[in-house]
Amino acid sequence: MDDRDTLATLISAPLQPLDERWRSPDRVDELATARARHDADPDDYWVWVAEKHRWLEPWHTVRSGELGDFRYFEGGRINVADNCVDRWAEDPATADRAAIVWEGEPGDTRTVTYAELADEVNRLAGGLVALGIGRGDVVAVYMPNLVEAFTAIHACNRIGAIYTVLFSGFGRDAVASRLSAARAKAVVVADAIYRRGKPVELLETLRAARSDAPTVEHVVVVDRTGRGLALQESEVSYAALLAEHPEGAPMASLDPNEAAFLIFTSGTESKPKGVVHSVGGFLLGTWANVHWQAGPVDGDVYWVAADVGWLTFPIQAVIGGLAHGSTIACYEGALDTPSPSRFYDVCERHGVTQVLCAPTVLRMLRKFGDDLAAAHPLPRLALITVQGEPLDGETFTWANETFGVPIVNAYGQTETGSTWTYPVTGVDDLKAGSAGTPVPGHAFDVVDDDGAPVAPGVKGNLVMTRPFPTLARTVWDDHDRYLSTYFGRFPGRYATNDEAVVDADGHLWVLGRADDVINVAAHRLSTMEIEAVVGTHPRVVEAAVVGVPDATKGTVPVAFVTVSGEAEGVPDEVRDLVGETIGGLARPDRVIVTSAMPKTRTGKIMRRLMREVLLHGEARSDTSALEDPGSLDTLAAAVRG
C-alpha cells in the first residue's frame, strides 16, 4: 500500500448523519442565513456578528487591508468587559444568573452571578488604576482556573490594559522570560494552587523570577490557600485592593484593533514568541466560535475543561463564553484527582450540559473503563467538543457511543485566536476524525509546496486565504517575525504550517505539523496517519508517533503507546498491524510501551520532547508547559528498555 492508499484509508470514515434529537431547526435556519451572508461577502457575515454586540461608538468601515496588515470596524469603539460582564449584570433577567460555577481541587466551591462578577471586576479595575496601571500596560495573570483569573482578565479589559496569561505550571525561568519579554508592569498571582493533592507555590516562584523581570512594579496576591502569607514591598492583597476601591474605574472606550491579549507560544527557540490579539477582533471571533461550536442556550452549564494558560480557555470561557451570558463551569485541578471519577463528579455536581476538552481527556476516560462511565450516566450532558490535537476515530467512536452525545472535533491555532473549522453543533453531520468544514467568515486552501491548490484526497499545506477578526495581528515587539513566519512562504496567504487534506465530502482533515511529516525513503507520511492505525489495536489506549533520523531511510517512525492490561506482545502486534495496513515503509522501527507521556496541563502530547528523549536521552528544548516533569523520567526509562 503506498502513501496515497494510506491517506485514502484514513479519510474514508463515513459521514454520520446527525441524530434528529440533536438537531436544532432554529440553528439550521440561523446558520443558513449566516452562510448566505458569507457567500455574498464574508465581511457582511462579520457585520452580522458585530451587530450582536454593544458598541460604545459605531464603526464606519468593516474591513481595510489584507492578510499581514488589516483592520476591522474602523471608527468604532468597544469594550470587552462591557460585552462580557456589564451588559448581563445590567439586565434584570440575567443579573442573578450564575456566570461562573467554580470548584477547587480540594472540593471547595463558589458560584458568582453576573452582578457579583461586575462588581468584583470593577473594584479590581479601580485598584489597578490606583497602582498606576493604564491603557496599553501589560498585566500578567499567573494562576490556575480560579474565579480571580476571570476578574483579572476583565479588569484589564475594562481599563484597556493588555493581559497575558502565564501557565501556572511554569517555573522560575519560564516566568521570568515571559515577564521580561512582555515588559509586564504588574502581575496578579495566587499564593499557591492545588494540583494532584499538593500545593504548588506560585508567589514563591514569582518572587524568585522578579530579579530578571525589572519592569514589574506591582504584584497583586490572591490568597488561594487562606494562609495569609506576609507580603513584601510592592505586593498588595487582592482582597484589600477590592475593599479599598468600591468606586471602580471608568469603562475605557477602545479601538477594536488595539492590542488586548498577549499569549506566548512554547517551542524550540530560546526567545518566547508573543502572539498579539486585538480588542474587538478577539471578542467578535470568540463569540462566534462559542456560538457555533458549543451552541449555548439558557439553562446550559458549559465546562471548558482546559487550563486558563491554554488559549482555549480565554476563547471559550473567559471571553467567548461570557459574551453569550453563559454559565461557565471552572475546575482548578487534575481531572483524575483524587480518583478517576473526578471528571464525572464535576459534571454531576454542576449539571454540566457541554464539555470542551482535549482529545487526551477522552482517551483518559476510555482508559478508566466502561464500568466507571456506566456508573455515571450524566443525563444532562448534551455535547462533547474537542480541540488542540488530532482526534482519532477510535476515541471518537468510543465517546460517541459511551456518552450518547455528538462529538464535535474542532481545529484552530494560537495564532488564529479561535477554532474555525468543525461541524456546527445542532446542524452539521459528523465524521469520525475530521474537522468538519469551515464556519462562516473563514476561507482556506490546501496547496502544494509551490503554492498551487491540490485536488481533494491529496495532502498539502493548509493556508488561510482571507483575513478574519481573531487572526493574530503581530508578534510582540517583532512584526518582521510575524510577516516572515506566517506570510513569507505563501505570500498573500496565512501559512498554518500544518498539513491537511480535503475528502470527497468536503471535510477537512488536519494531519499535523508540517515538520512532523516523516519522509521515509522518499515517501511522505504524517504522524497522524500512523497514529490512527496504531490506535486501532485493542489494547492501545493512547499513541504518539515521531520520526527519528535513519542512515538508510532518512527518517523512520517510532511509536510510543500506553496500554490497558498486559503489554506483552503489543509492540510486535502494533508493528505488524501498521505494516499490514499501511505498508512496510510505515512500520515503526520501535514500539515503546510507556506508562506516561509528556503532556501539557491541557493534555496535549509534547511530541518534540519525546523525539529529543529518543535522540539524546533527555529533553533539550523548552519544557515550561510540561505538566508532570516526572513523565520525562518515565519516558526515558521506557526508551532505555
PDB file of C-alpha atoms in Angstrom, residues 46 53 80 83-84 114 145 149-150 153-154 157 163 165 260-263 265 275-296 302-326 328-329 356-357 385-388 410-422 439 442 468-472 602 604:
ATOM      1  CA  TRP A  46     -18.798  39.709  10.327  1.00  0.00           C
ATOM      2  CA  HIS A  53     -22.545  43.198  20.488  1.00  0.00           C
ATOM      3  CA  VAL A  80     -14.709  43.610  26.010  1.00  0.00           C
ATOM      4  CA  ASN A  83     -19.899  42.971  26.487  1.00  0.00           C
ATOM      5  CA  CYS A  84     -18.864  40.020  28.643  1.00  0.00           C
ATOM      6  CA  TYR A 114     -23.092  38.327  36.691  1.00  0.00           C
ATOM      7  CA  ASN A 145      -8.503  28.157  36.889  1.00  0.00           C
ATOM      8  CA  ALA A 149      -8.456  34.680  36.595  1.00  0.00           C
ATOM      9  CA  PHE A 150     -11.767  35.869  35.125  1.00  0.00           C
ATOM     10  CA  ILE A 153      -8.662  39.498  32.694  1.00  0.00           C
ATOM     11  CA  HIS A 154     -11.827  41.580  32.608  1.00  0.00           C
ATOM     12  CA  ASN A 157     -10.286  44.710  29.534  1.00  0.00           C
ATOM     13  CA  TYR A 163      -3.291  40.896  29.732  1.00  0.00           C
ATOM     14  CA  VAL A 165      -1.720  34.579  30.991  1.00  0.00           C
ATOM     15  CA  ALA A 260      -5.890  43.252  24.160  1.00  0.00           C
ATOM     16  CA  PHE A 261      -4.234  39.916  24.746  1.00  0.00           C
ATOM     17  CA  LEU A 262      -0.643  38.718  24.556  1.00  0.00           C
ATOM     18  CA  ILE A 263      -0.009  34.965  24.626  1.00  0.00           C
ATOM     19  CA  THR A 265       3.855  30.085  22.456  1.00  0.00           C
ATOM     20  CA  VAL A 275       1.251  36.477  19.726  1.00  0.00           C
ATOM     21  CA  VAL A 276      -0.959  39.580  19.918  1.00  0.00           C
ATOM     22  CA  HIS A 277      -4.757  39.532  19.613  1.00  0.00           C
ATOM     23  CA  SER A 278      -6.965  42.589  19.259  1.00  0.00           C
ATOM     24  CA  VAL A 279      -9.765  44.029  21.393  1.00  0.00           C
ATOM     25  CA  GLY A 280     -12.712  43.798  19.014  1.00  0.00           C
ATOM     26  CA  GLY A 281     -11.385  41.038  16.793  1.00  0.00           C
ATOM     27  CA  PHE A 282     -10.876  38.615  19.652  1.00  0.00           C
ATOM     28  CA  LEU A 283     -14.263  39.451  21.174  1.00  0.00           C
ATOM     29  CA  LEU A 284     -16.267  39.041  17.969  1.00  0.00           C
ATOM     30  CA  GLY A 285     -14.424  35.953  16.799  1.00  0.00           C
ATOM     31  CA  THR A 286     -14.628  34.139  20.120  1.00  0.00           C
ATOM     32  CA  TRP A 287     -18.344  34.932  20.448  1.00  0.00           C
ATOM     33  CA  ALA A 288     -18.884  33.380  17.010  1.00  0.00           C
ATOM     34  CA  ASN A 289     -16.653  30.433  17.915  1.00  0.00           C
ATOM     35  CA  VAL A 290     -18.665  29.578  21.027  1.00  0.00           C
ATOM     36  CA  HIS A 291     -21.941  30.243  19.241  1.00  0.00           C
ATOM     37  CA  TRP A 292     -21.354  27.682  16.505  1.00  0.00           C
ATOM     38  CA  GLN A 293     -19.178  25.169  18.378  1.00  0.00           C
ATOM     39  CA  ALA A 294     -20.978  24.931  21.732  1.00  0.00           C
ATOM     40  CA  GLY A 295     -24.371  26.423  20.898  1.00  0.00           C
ATOM     41  CA  PRO A 296     -25.201  27.611  24.427  1.00  0.00           C
ATOM     42  CA  TYR A 302     -20.585  24.946  29.790  1.00  0.00           C
ATOM     43  CA  TRP A 303     -17.460  23.336  31.234  1.00  0.00           C
ATOM     44  CA  VAL A 304     -14.261  24.270  29.461  1.00  0.00           C
ATOM     45  CA  ALA A 305     -12.050  21.511  30.883  1.00  0.00           C
ATOM     46  CA  ALA A 306      -8.818  23.269  29.977  1.00  0.00           C
ATOM     47  CA  ASP A 307      -6.229  25.386  31.738  1.00  0.00           C
ATOM     48  CA  VAL A 308      -6.539  29.167  31.652  1.00  0.00           C
ATOM     49  CA  GLY A 309      -2.972  29.180  30.302  1.00  0.00           C
ATOM     50  CA  TRP A 310      -4.179  27.418  27.123  1.00  0.00           C
ATOM     51  CA  LEU A 311      -5.726  29.894  24.664  1.00  0.00           C
ATOM     52  CA  THR A 312      -8.830  27.720  24.518  1.00  0.00           C
ATOM     53  CA  PHE A 313      -9.880  28.868  27.991  1.00  0.00           C
ATOM     54  CA  PRO A 314      -9.921  32.618  27.233  1.00  0.00           C
ATOM     55  CA  ILE A 315     -11.609  31.872  23.890  1.00  0.00           C
ATOM     56  CA  GLN A 316     -14.335  29.550  25.092  1.00  0.00           C
ATOM     57  CA  ALA A 317     -14.823  30.573  28.731  1.00  0.00           C
ATOM     58  CA  VAL A 318     -13.499  33.985  29.783  1.00  0.00           C
ATOM     59  CA  ILE A 319     -14.355  35.906  26.600  1.00  0.00           C
ATOM     60  CA  GLY A 320     -16.492  33.895  24.177  1.00  0.00           C
ATOM     61  CA  GLY A 321     -18.495  32.106  26.862  1.00  0.00           C
ATOM     62  CA  LEU A 322     -19.297  35.170  28.962  1.00  0.00           C
ATOM     63  CA  ALA A 323     -20.029  37.189  25.811  1.00  0.00           C
ATOM     64  CA  HIS A 324     -23.053  34.889  25.461  1.00  0.00           C
ATOM     65  CA  GLY A 325     -24.150  35.431  29.052  1.00  0.00           C
ATOM     66  CA  SER A 326     -23.459  31.752  29.636  1.00  0.00           C
ATOM     67  CA  ILE A 328     -19.270  28.638  32.835  1.00  0.00           C
ATOM     68  CA  ALA A 329     -18.103  25.728  34.963  1.00  0.00           C
ATOM     69  CA  LEU A 356     -14.870  21.141  25.878  1.00  0.00           C
ATOM     70  CA  CYS A 357     -11.578  19.294  26.326  1.00  0.00           C
ATOM     71  CA  THR A 385     -16.388  19.092  21.794  1.00  0.00           C
ATOM     72  CA  VAL A 386     -12.631  18.642  21.451  1.00  0.00           C
ATOM     73  CA  GLN A 387      -9.708  20.589  20.045  1.00  0.00           C
ATOM     74  CA  GLY A 388      -5.981  21.068  20.493  1.00  0.00           C
ATOM     75  CA  ALA A 410     -12.606  21.473  16.005  1.00  0.00           C
ATOM     76  CA  TYR A 411      -9.343  22.855  14.652  1.00  0.00           C
ATOM     77  CA  GLY A 412      -7.603  26.144  15.275  1.00  0.00           C
ATOM     78  CA  GLN A 413      -4.304  27.576  16.489  1.00  0.00           C
ATOM     79  CA  THR A 414      -2.948  30.050  18.991  1.00  0.00           C
ATOM     80  CA  GLU A 415      -2.418  32.414  16.082  1.00  0.00           C
ATOM     81  CA  THR A 416      -5.935  32.053  14.641  1.00  0.00           C
ATOM     82  CA  GLY A 417      -7.407  33.032  18.002  1.00  0.00           C
ATOM     83  CA  SER A 418     -10.320  30.620  17.634  1.00  0.00           C
ATOM     84  CA  THR A 419     -11.193  27.325  16.050  1.00  0.00           C
ATOM     85  CA  TRP A 420     -12.587  27.899  12.581  1.00  0.00           C
ATOM     86  CA  THR A 421     -13.495  24.517  11.100  1.00  0.00           C
ATOM     87  CA  TYR A 422     -15.811  21.966  12.722  1.00  0.00           C
ATOM     88  CA  VAL A 439     -17.679  28.088   9.691  1.00  0.00           C
ATOM     89  CA  HIS A 442     -13.223  31.878   7.111  1.00  0.00           C
ATOM     90  CA  PHE A 468     -10.737  37.287   9.818  1.00  0.00           C
ATOM     91  CA  PRO A 469     -11.022  39.212  13.105  1.00  0.00           C
ATOM     92  CA  THR A 470      -9.400  36.744  15.521  1.00  0.00           C
ATOM     93  CA  LEU A 471      -6.243  36.221  13.487  1.00  0.00           C
ATOM     94  CA  ALA A 472      -3.206  37.486  15.428  1.00  0.00           C
ATOM     95  CA  THR A 602      -4.418  20.631  28.952  1.00  0.00           C
ATOM     96  CA  LYS A 604      -1.617  17.857  24.513  1.00  0.00           C
TER      97      LYS A 604
END
